[in-house]
Structures are given as C-alpha cells and as structure tokens.
Coordinates of C-alpha atoms in Angstrom, one line a residue:
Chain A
X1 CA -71.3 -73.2 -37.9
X2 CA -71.5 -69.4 -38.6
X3 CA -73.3 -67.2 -36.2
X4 CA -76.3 -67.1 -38.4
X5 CA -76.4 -70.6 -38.8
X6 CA -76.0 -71.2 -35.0
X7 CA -79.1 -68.7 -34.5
X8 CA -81.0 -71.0 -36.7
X9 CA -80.4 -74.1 -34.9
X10 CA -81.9 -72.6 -31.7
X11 CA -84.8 -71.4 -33.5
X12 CA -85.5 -75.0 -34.9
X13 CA -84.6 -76.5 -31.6
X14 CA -87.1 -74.3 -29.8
X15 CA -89.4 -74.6 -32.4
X16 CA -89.4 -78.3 -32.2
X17 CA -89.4 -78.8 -28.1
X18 CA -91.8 -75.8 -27.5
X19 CA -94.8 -77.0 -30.1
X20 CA -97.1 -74.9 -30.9
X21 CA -100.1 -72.9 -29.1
X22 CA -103.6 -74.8 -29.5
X23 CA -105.6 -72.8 -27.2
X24 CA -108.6 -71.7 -29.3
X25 CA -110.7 -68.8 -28.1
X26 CA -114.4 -69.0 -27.7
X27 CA -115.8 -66.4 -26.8
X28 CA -119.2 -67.6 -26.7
X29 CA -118.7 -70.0 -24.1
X30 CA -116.3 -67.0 -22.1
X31 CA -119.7 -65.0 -21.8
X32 CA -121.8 -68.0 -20.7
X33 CA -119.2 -69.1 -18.3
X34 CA -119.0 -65.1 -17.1
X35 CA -122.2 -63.6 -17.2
X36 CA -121.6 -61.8 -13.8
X37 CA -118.7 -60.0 -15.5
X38 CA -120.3 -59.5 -18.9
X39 CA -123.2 -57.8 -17.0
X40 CA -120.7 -55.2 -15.6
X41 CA -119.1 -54.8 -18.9
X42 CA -122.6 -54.1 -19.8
X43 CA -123.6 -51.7 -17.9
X44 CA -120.4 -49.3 -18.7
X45 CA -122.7 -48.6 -21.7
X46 CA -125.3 -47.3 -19.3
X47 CA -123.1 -44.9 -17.5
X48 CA -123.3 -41.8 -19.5
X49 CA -119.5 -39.7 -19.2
X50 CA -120.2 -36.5 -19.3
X51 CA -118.3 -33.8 -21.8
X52 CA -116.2 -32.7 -18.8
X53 CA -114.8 -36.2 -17.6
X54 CA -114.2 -37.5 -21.1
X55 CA -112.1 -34.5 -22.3
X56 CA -111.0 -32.7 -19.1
X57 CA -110.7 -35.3 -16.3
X58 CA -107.7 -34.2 -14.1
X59 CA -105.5 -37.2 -14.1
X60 CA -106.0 -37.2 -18.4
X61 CA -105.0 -33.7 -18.2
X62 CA -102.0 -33.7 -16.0
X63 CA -100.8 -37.1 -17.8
X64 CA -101.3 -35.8 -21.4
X65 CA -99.6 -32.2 -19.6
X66 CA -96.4 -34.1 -18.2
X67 CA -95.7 -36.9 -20.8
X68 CA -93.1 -34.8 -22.4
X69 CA -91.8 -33.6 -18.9
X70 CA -92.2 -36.6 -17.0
X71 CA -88.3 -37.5 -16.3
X72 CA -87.4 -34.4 -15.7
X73 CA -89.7 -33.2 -13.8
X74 CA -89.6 -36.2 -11.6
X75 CA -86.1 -35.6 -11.0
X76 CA -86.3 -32.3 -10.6
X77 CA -89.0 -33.1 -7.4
X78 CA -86.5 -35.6 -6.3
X79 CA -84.2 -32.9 -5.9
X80 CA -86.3 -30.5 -4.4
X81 CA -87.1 -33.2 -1.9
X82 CA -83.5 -33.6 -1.3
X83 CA -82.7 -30.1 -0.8
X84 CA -85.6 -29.4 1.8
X85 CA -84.5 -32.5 3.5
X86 CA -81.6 -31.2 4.4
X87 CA -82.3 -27.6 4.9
X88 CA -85.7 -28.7 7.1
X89 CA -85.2 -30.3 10.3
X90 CA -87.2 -33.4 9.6
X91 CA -85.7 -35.4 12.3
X92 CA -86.8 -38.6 14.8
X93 CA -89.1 -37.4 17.3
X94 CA -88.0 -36.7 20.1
X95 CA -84.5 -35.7 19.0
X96 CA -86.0 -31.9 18.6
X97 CA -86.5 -32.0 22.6
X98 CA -83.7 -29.5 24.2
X99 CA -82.5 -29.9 27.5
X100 CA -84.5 -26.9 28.6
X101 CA -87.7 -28.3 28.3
X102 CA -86.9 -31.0 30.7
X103 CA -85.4 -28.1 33.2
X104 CA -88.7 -26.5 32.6
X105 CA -90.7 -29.9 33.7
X106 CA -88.8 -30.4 36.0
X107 CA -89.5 -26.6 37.7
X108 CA -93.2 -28.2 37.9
X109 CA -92.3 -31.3 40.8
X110 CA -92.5 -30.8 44.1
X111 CA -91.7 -33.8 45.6
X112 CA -90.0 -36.8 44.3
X113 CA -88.0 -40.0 45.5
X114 CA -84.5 -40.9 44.6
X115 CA -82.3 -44.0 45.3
X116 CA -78.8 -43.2 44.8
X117 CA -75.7 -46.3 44.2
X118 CA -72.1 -45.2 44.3
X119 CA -70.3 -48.3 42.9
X120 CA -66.9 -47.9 44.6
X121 CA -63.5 -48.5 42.8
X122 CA -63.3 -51.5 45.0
X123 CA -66.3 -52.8 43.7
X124 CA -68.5 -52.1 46.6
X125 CA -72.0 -50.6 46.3
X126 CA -73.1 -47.9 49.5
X127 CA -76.8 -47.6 48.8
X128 CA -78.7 -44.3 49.8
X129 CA -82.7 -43.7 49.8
X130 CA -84.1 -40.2 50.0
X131 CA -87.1 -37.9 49.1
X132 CA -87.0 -33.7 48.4
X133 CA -90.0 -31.9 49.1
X134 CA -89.9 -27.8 48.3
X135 CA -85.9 -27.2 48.4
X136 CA -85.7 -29.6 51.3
X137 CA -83.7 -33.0 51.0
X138 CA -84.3 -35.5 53.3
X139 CA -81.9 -38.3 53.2
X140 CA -81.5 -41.9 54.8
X141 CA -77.7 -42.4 55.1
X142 CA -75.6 -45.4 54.8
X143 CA -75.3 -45.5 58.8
X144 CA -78.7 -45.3 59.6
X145 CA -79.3 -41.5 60.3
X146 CA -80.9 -39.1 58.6
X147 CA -80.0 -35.6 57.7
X148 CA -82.1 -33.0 56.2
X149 CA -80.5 -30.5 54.2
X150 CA -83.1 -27.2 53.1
X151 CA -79.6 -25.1 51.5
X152 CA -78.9 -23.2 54.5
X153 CA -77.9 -26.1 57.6
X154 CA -78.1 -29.7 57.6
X155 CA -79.1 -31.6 60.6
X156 CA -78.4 -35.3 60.9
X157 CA -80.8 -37.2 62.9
X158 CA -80.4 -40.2 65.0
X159 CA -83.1 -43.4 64.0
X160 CA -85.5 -41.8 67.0
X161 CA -85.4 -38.4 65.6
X162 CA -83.5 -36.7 68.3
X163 CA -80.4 -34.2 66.3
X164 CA -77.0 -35.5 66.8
X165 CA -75.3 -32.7 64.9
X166 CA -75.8 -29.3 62.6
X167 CA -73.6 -29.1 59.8
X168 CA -73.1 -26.9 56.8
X169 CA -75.3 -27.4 54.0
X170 CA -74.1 -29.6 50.9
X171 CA -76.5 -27.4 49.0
X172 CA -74.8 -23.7 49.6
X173 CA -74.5 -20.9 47.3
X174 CA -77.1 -22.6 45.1
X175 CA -79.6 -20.8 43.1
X176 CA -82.0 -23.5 42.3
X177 CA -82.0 -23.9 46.2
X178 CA -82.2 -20.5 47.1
X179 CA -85.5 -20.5 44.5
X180 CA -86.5 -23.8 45.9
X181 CA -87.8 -25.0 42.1
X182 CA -85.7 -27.6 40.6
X183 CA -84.8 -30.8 42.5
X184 CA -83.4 -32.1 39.7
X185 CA -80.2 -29.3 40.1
X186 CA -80.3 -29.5 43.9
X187 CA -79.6 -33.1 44.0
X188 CA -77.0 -33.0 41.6
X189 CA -75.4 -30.3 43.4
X190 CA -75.7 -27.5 40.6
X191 CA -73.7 -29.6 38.1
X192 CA -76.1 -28.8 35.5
X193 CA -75.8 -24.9 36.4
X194 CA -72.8 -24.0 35.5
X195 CA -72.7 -22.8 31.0
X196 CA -76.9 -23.1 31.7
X197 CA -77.6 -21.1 28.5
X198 CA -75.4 -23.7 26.7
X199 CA -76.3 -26.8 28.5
X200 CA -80.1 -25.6 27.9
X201 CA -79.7 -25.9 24.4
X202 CA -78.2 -29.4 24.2
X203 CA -80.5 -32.1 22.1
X204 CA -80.3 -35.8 23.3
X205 CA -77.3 -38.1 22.1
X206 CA -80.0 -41.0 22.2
X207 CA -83.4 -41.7 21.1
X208 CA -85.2 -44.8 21.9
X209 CA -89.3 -45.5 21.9
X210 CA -89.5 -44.3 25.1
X211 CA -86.8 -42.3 26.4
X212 CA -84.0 -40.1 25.9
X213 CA -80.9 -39.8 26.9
X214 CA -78.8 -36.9 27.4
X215 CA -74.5 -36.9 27.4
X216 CA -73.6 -34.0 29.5
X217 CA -69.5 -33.0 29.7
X218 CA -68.8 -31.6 33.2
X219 CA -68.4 -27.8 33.5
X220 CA -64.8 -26.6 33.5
X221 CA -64.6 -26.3 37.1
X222 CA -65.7 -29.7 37.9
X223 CA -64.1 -31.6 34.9
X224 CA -60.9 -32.6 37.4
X225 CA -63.6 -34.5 39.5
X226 CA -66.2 -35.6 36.7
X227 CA -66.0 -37.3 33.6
X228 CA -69.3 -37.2 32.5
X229 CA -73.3 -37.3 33.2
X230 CA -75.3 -38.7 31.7
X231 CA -79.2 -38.3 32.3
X232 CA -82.0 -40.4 31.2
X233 CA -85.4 -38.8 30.1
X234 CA -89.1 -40.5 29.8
X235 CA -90.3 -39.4 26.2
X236 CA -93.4 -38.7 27.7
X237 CA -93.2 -37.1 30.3
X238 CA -89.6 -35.5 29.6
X239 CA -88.8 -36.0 33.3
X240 CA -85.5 -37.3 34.4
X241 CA -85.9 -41.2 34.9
X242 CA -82.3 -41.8 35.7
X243 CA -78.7 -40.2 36.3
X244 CA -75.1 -41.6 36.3
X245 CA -72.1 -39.8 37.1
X246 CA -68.9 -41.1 35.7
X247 CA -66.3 -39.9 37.8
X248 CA -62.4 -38.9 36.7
X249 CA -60.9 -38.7 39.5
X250 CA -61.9 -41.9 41.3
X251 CA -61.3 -44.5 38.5
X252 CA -64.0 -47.4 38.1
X253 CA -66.5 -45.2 40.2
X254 CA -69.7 -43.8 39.1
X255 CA -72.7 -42.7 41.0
X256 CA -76.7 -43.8 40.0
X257 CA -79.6 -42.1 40.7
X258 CA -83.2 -43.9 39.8
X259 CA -86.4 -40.6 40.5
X260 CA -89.6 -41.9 41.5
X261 CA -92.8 -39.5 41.0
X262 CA -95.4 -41.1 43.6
X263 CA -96.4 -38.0 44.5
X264 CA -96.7 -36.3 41.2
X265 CA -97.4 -39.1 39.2
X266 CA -96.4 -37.5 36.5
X267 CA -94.1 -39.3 34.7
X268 CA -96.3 -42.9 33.8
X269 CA -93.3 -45.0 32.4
Chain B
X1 CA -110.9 -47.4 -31.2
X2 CA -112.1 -51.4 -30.0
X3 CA -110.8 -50.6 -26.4
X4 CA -112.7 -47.1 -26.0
X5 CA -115.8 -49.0 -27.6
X6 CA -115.4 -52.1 -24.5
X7 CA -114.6 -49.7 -22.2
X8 CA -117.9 -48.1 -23.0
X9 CA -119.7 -51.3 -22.7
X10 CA -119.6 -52.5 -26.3
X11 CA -119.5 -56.2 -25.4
X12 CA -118.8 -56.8 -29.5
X13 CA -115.5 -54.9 -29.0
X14 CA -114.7 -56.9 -26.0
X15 CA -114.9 -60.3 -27.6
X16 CA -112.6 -58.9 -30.4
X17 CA -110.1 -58.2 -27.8
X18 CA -110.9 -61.4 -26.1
X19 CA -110.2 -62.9 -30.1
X20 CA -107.4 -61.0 -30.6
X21 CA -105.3 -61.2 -27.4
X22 CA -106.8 -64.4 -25.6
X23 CA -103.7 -67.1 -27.3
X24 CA -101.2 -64.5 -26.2
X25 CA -102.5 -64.6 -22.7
X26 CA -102.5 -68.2 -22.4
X27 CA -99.1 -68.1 -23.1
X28 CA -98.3 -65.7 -20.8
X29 CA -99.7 -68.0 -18.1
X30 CA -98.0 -71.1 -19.7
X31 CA -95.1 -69.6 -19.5
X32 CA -95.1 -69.2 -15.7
X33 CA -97.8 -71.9 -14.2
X34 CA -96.5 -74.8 -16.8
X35 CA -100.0 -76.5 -17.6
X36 CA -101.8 -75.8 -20.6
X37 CA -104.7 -76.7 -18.5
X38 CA -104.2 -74.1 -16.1
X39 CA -103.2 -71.6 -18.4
X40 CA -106.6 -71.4 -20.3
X41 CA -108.4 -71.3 -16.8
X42 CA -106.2 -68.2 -15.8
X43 CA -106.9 -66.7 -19.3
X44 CA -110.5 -67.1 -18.4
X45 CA -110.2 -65.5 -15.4
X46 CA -107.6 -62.3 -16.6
X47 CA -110.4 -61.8 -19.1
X48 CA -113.4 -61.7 -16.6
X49 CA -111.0 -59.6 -13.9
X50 CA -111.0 -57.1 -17.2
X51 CA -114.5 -57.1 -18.4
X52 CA -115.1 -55.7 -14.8
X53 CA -112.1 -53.6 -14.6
X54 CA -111.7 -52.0 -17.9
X55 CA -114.1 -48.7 -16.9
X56 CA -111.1 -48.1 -14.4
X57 CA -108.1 -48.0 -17.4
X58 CA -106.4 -45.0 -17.8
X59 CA -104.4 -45.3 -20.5
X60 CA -106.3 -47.4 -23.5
X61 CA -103.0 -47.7 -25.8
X62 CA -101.9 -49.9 -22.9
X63 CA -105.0 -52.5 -22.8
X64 CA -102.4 -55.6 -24.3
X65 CA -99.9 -54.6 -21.3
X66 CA -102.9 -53.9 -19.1
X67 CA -104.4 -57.6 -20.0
X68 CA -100.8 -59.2 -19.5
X69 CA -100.3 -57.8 -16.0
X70 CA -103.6 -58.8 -14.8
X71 CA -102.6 -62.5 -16.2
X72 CA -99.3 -62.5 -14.4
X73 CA -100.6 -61.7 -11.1
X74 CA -103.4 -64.2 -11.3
X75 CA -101.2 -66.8 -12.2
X76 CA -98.4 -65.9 -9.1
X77 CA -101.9 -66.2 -7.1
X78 CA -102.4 -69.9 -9.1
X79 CA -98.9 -71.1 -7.8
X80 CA -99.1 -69.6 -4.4
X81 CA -102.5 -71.4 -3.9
X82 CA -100.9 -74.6 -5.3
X83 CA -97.7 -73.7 -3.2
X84 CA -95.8 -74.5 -6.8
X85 CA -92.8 -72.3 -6.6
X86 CA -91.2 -74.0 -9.7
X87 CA -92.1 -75.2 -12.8
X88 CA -92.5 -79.1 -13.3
X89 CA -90.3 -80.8 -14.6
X90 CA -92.5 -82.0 -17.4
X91 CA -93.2 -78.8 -18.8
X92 CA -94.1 -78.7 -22.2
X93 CA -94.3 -82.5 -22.6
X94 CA -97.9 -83.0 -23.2
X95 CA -97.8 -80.4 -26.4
X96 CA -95.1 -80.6 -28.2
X97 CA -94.4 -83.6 -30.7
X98 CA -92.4 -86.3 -29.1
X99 CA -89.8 -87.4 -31.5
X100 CA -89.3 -90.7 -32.1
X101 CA -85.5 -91.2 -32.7
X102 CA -84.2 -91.3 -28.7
X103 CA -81.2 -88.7 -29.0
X104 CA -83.8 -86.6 -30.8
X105 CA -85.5 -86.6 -28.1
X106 CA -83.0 -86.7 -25.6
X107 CA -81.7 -82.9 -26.9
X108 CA -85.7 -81.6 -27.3
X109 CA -86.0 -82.7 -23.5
X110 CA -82.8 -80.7 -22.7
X111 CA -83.8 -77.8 -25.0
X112 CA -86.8 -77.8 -22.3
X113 CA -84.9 -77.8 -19.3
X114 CA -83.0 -75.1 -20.7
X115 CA -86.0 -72.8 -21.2
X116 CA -87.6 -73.7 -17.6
X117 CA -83.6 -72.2 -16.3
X118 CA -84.5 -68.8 -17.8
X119 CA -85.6 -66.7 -15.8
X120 CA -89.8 -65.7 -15.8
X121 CA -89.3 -62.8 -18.2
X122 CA -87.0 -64.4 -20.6
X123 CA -88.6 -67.2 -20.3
X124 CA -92.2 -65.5 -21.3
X125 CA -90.6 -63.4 -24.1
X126 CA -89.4 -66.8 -25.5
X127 CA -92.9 -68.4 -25.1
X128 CA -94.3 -66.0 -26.8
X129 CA -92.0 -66.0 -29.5
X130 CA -91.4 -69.8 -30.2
X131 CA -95.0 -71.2 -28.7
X132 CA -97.8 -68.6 -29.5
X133 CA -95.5 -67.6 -32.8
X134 CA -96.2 -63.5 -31.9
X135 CA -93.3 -61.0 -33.3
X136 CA -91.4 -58.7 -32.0
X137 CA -93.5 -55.8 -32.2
X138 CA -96.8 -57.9 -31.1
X139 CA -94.2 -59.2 -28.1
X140 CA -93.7 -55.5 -27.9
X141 CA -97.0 -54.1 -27.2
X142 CA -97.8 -57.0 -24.4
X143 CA -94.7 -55.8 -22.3
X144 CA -94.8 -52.1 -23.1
X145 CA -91.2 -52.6 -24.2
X146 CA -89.5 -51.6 -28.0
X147 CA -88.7 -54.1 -30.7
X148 CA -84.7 -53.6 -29.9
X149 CA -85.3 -54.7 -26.2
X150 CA -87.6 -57.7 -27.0
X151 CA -84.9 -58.4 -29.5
X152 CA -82.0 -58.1 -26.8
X153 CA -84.5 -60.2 -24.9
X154 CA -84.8 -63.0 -27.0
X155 CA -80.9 -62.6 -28.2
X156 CA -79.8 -63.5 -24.9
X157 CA -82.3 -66.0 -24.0
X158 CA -81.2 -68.0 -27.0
X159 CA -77.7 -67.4 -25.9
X160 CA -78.3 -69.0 -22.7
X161 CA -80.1 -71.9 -24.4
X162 CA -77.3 -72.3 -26.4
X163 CA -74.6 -72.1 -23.4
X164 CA -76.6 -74.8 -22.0
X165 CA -77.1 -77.4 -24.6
X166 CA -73.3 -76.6 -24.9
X167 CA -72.3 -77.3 -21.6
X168 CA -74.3 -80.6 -21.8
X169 CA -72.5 -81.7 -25.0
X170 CA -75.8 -81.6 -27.6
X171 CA -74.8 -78.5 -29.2
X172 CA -71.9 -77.0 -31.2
X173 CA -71.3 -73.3 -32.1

C-alpha cells in the first residue's frame, strides 16, 4: 500500500467510525430558550458609540499601531526588563538593610536583658543572666555573685550585696563604653568595632520572613581567638535578637547570647 | 461585516453566526465532553455566553476563534462539574453506523479508541475534519491557526491512528 493509498484508508476508516454531524441549528428555539441574552444582544443596538470610540479607542489604536511590531517590540521590552534587572537593585526585602542601620537602632536602647550559654568543648553548658542599663553591665555569674562593670572598675558582689573585690574592667579602652550608647558593642567586647566603616556596610547573608541574619568574620586581631559571629536581626525592628560566637581556638565551643527588650519593648517578635 | 452588525445589536446577524458556526461548535464540545447530548447543551450555552459578550470583542476577524474558546472553557466547566476527566469509553457509539459484519466492527471500535488516545487538540482538529466535515481553512479560522499547521495537525493525528491500528494488528502500511 503506497503512502497515498495508506492516507486513504484512514480517511475511510475515520470516516466510517466517526459518522457524521446531525446537530441541526435552530435558531428560533436558541432565542426562545435565551431571551435574557437576546435582550442584551439587543440592547447593543441602543448604545450609540460615538465617532471617537469607534475610530480612535486607545487599545484599537495601539493594536492596529503595534501589529507589524509586535514580536519585536515585545522582545525588545523583554530585554529592557532584563537589563534594568540587573543594573537595578530589585532585591528581597530586607536584604537592602546594612549593618549600620541596626548599629544605629541599637544606639536608641537603653536597657536590655541578655542570657548568655558558652557550650564548652566538653560539652558542658555555664549559663549567665544579666541586664545593661546606660554603659553599665550588671551581671549574675556562674558562682552566684554579681559584678557590675560601667568600663572603668568592676566590682563583684557577694548574694547580700556587700563587695568582695574591685577588678579591672572587661570593658576598657572601649569607645562605645566610654560614649555609653551601644550595648550591643559593649557586650560583645568591641568585636564589632574593629574595620567599623567596613563592617557597617555589610548586608545580611540570610533573609527569612522575619529576621535577618548577619555572618560577621572576626577582625584581624581577634581571628586567632574567633572564628566567626554571627548575629541575628528581627526584620522589624532591626534589633539584634540573637548572637553566637564560634570560637577557633577552643574547638567545639561557641558562645550564645538571646537580648530581651522588656524595657524598651521595642523589638515585638 | 455580520459580526460588526451583532456586535451592534443586529439580532439577524447573530442568528447567521449562530447558522453558520453553531455545527462547528458542537463539535468542538463533542470532541472533548463525548455526548452529542451534552455537546448541543454547551453549544447553547457558548452562544448565549456570546450574545452577552460580543460588545466586549476586540478583534471581530477573530469571532470563530472567539466562539471556540468560549465553548472549550464551558465544556472543561461540563466535565469538572460531572468530575469526568476522560472520555467514555463509548464515545461515538450512539452516531456512527454500526456495521454489521463483526471484524468490521471490531476495527471501527478500535479506530475509536484510537481517536479518544489523541490528545484534546488533535483530537478536536480530527472531529472537526472527519465528523462536522469542515476544511482546512474553515478548521483554520476556529483555531486562529494556518492551513499548513491544521494540515501538520491532522497529518500526525492520522499517523498516530495509523500506528495504533498497527500495533493492534487491523492495519497494514
């Protein structure tokens, strides 16, 4: 069987099984069975088009205007759209959101809570509670005392009150001490202060619905001891939430601090 | 010219269109729902969706195209309402002839089962073309497509026909 003949065979075939089309149209009985619809068909004549949206409606114009254009033009846009992409910063919220802004929020507490974990290398956990109030730190030690530290002496306190000793600060030759306006670098010690121009201008390495997150690297003079820090920002209220510090030379132990705003209230989540 | 007329409320024009287009329709809906039955309700229905519709179309060279779409979404609606995702089995049976000599009839019942395989568009095209009896061109101007394309259309559909009766043994190149 030649092609042609083969063609004709599935034409007969299909012809055959398929039968033939006996709808028949009435559309006298369409109209009584749609009167509703007729009626709006009906009243098109009614509606009087006037010279301007029969010859010059907008969408008529611009179709009739791009039909020979219409591929390249939309490719053309696509491109454009491509190339602003990339040159604009059209990114997640959020991932805009330099570390200065949180330095500048955090200028604005006063007082906050922290809870600080050190997770040993041995696997134990020494648990410390605290609260810093206008460049002083109060702290609750592992041994029951407390010391309070305001960057010039700390004074460690026996569970009556009564000072067992003076020591130096752990807070000295700190600026953000010194101005008394940034817990946040006081209680990490002034990690954050070293390269500030360059640490101010870092973005977060994570974005989430609600928070960000922020992958510091140590400074150079404390990259023996640290391996990294990484902080932990509500979206909102671009305060830190959380801070862990990985250290290097002490493998398998990192430090956690969890910030509480009672007093400020201002960070909700 | 008869478009531009409906569209302007000439209810004359309309049933024209409604002459002209409404066998082609029913096809369109056979094609996909299965049942003659239900086909000429959905045609019904594509036609009163239009009357009501037709102020809002843009582009009157496309009314057949227009018409077609509006059938195809009503009968998707049809089987989702019926939760029918596939075609019956006995699709077709009630119209055509039923031959009397039993492999006769055996291979027409295949030839069936090998149209309801196609897939929906290949399967319309050949509706159309073997059912309602349109040509290419009138095939054409209901899927905004060119003669050559409804032709590669219905050139592969057959082919697949073909592959299947072959497979089952009731047909020889």
């Amino acid at each position: 069987m030649n092609e042609k003949d083969s063609k004709d065979a599935v034409d007969k075939l299909l012809n055959k099984a398929l039968g033939t089309n006996n709808a028949k149209p009435d559309f006298e009985k369409f109209c009584s069975a749609n009167v509703d619809a007729v009626n709006v068909l009906k009243q098109n004549a009614k509606r009087k088009r006037n010279f301007f949206e029969e010859y010059f409606s907008f969408p008529n114009i611009l179709s009739q205007l791009l039909r020979p254009v219409r591929i390249p033009v939309g490719l053309c846009l696509i491109v454009v759209l491509l190339v602003i992409l990339s040159l604009w910063d059209i990114d997640m919220p959020g991932s805009s959101v330099a570390w200065a802004q949180i330095r500048r929020t955090a200028q604005t507490v006063d007082k906050v809570k922290f809870y600080e974990f050190c997770f040993k290398e041995d696997n134990t956990v020494e648990y410390t509670r605290g609260s810093y109030a206008l460049g002083k730190v109060e702290m609750i030690n592992p041994d029951g005392t407390t010391s309070i530290d305001d960057g010039r002496k700390r004074l460690v306190m026996a569970q009556d009150g009564s000072v067992i000793n003076e020591i130096n600060t752990e807070f000295s030759n700190l600026t953000c001490v010194e101005n008394k306006h940034n817990f946040f670098e006081v209680l990490t010690k002034g990690i954050l202060e070293y390269q500030q121009e360059q640490i101010d201008r870092q973005k977060p390495s994570q974005i989430a619905d609600d928070f960000l997150t922020y992958d510091f690297s140590p400074p150079p003079a404390l990259e023996v001891h640290f391996d990294s820090i990484v902080v932990t920002v509500g979206k909102n209220s671009l305060l830190p939430i959380q801070m862990k510090l990985l250290y290097k030379d002490t493998p398998g132990r990192y430090d956690v601090f969890f910030f509480e705003y009672s007093d400020n209230s201002q960070d909700k989540q | 010219m008869l478009v531009s007329n409906a569209r302007n409320g000439s209810i004359d024009d309309f049933g024209q269109l409604y002459q002209r287009y409404y066998k082609s329709i029913v096809a369109i809906a056979y094609s996909m729902t299965g049942s003659t039955h239900t086909a000429e309700e959905i045609a019904q229905e594509t036609f009163a969706v239009a009357c009501g519709d037709i102020i809002r179309l843009r582009d009157l060279g496309k009314f057949a195209q227009w018409l077609a779409g509006i059938c195809r979404n009503l009968s998707r609606k049809a089987l989702r309402d019926k939760k029918e995702k596939r075609l019956s089995n006995d699709m077709f049976a009630l119209i055509a002839d039923q031959p009397e000599d039993e492999a006769d009839q055996d291979l027409i019942e295949n030839v069936r089962q090998a149209v309801l395989s196609l897939s929906d568009k290949s399967r319309e095209v050949i509706i159309l073309r073997y059912y309602e009896g349109l040509n290419y061109e009138q095939i054409a101007e209901i899927n905004g497509l060119t003669n050559q394309a409804i032709n590669g259309w219905i050139f592969r559909a057959k082919k697949k026909i073909a592959s299947y009766l072959k497979k089952k043994g009731l047909y020889n190149e």
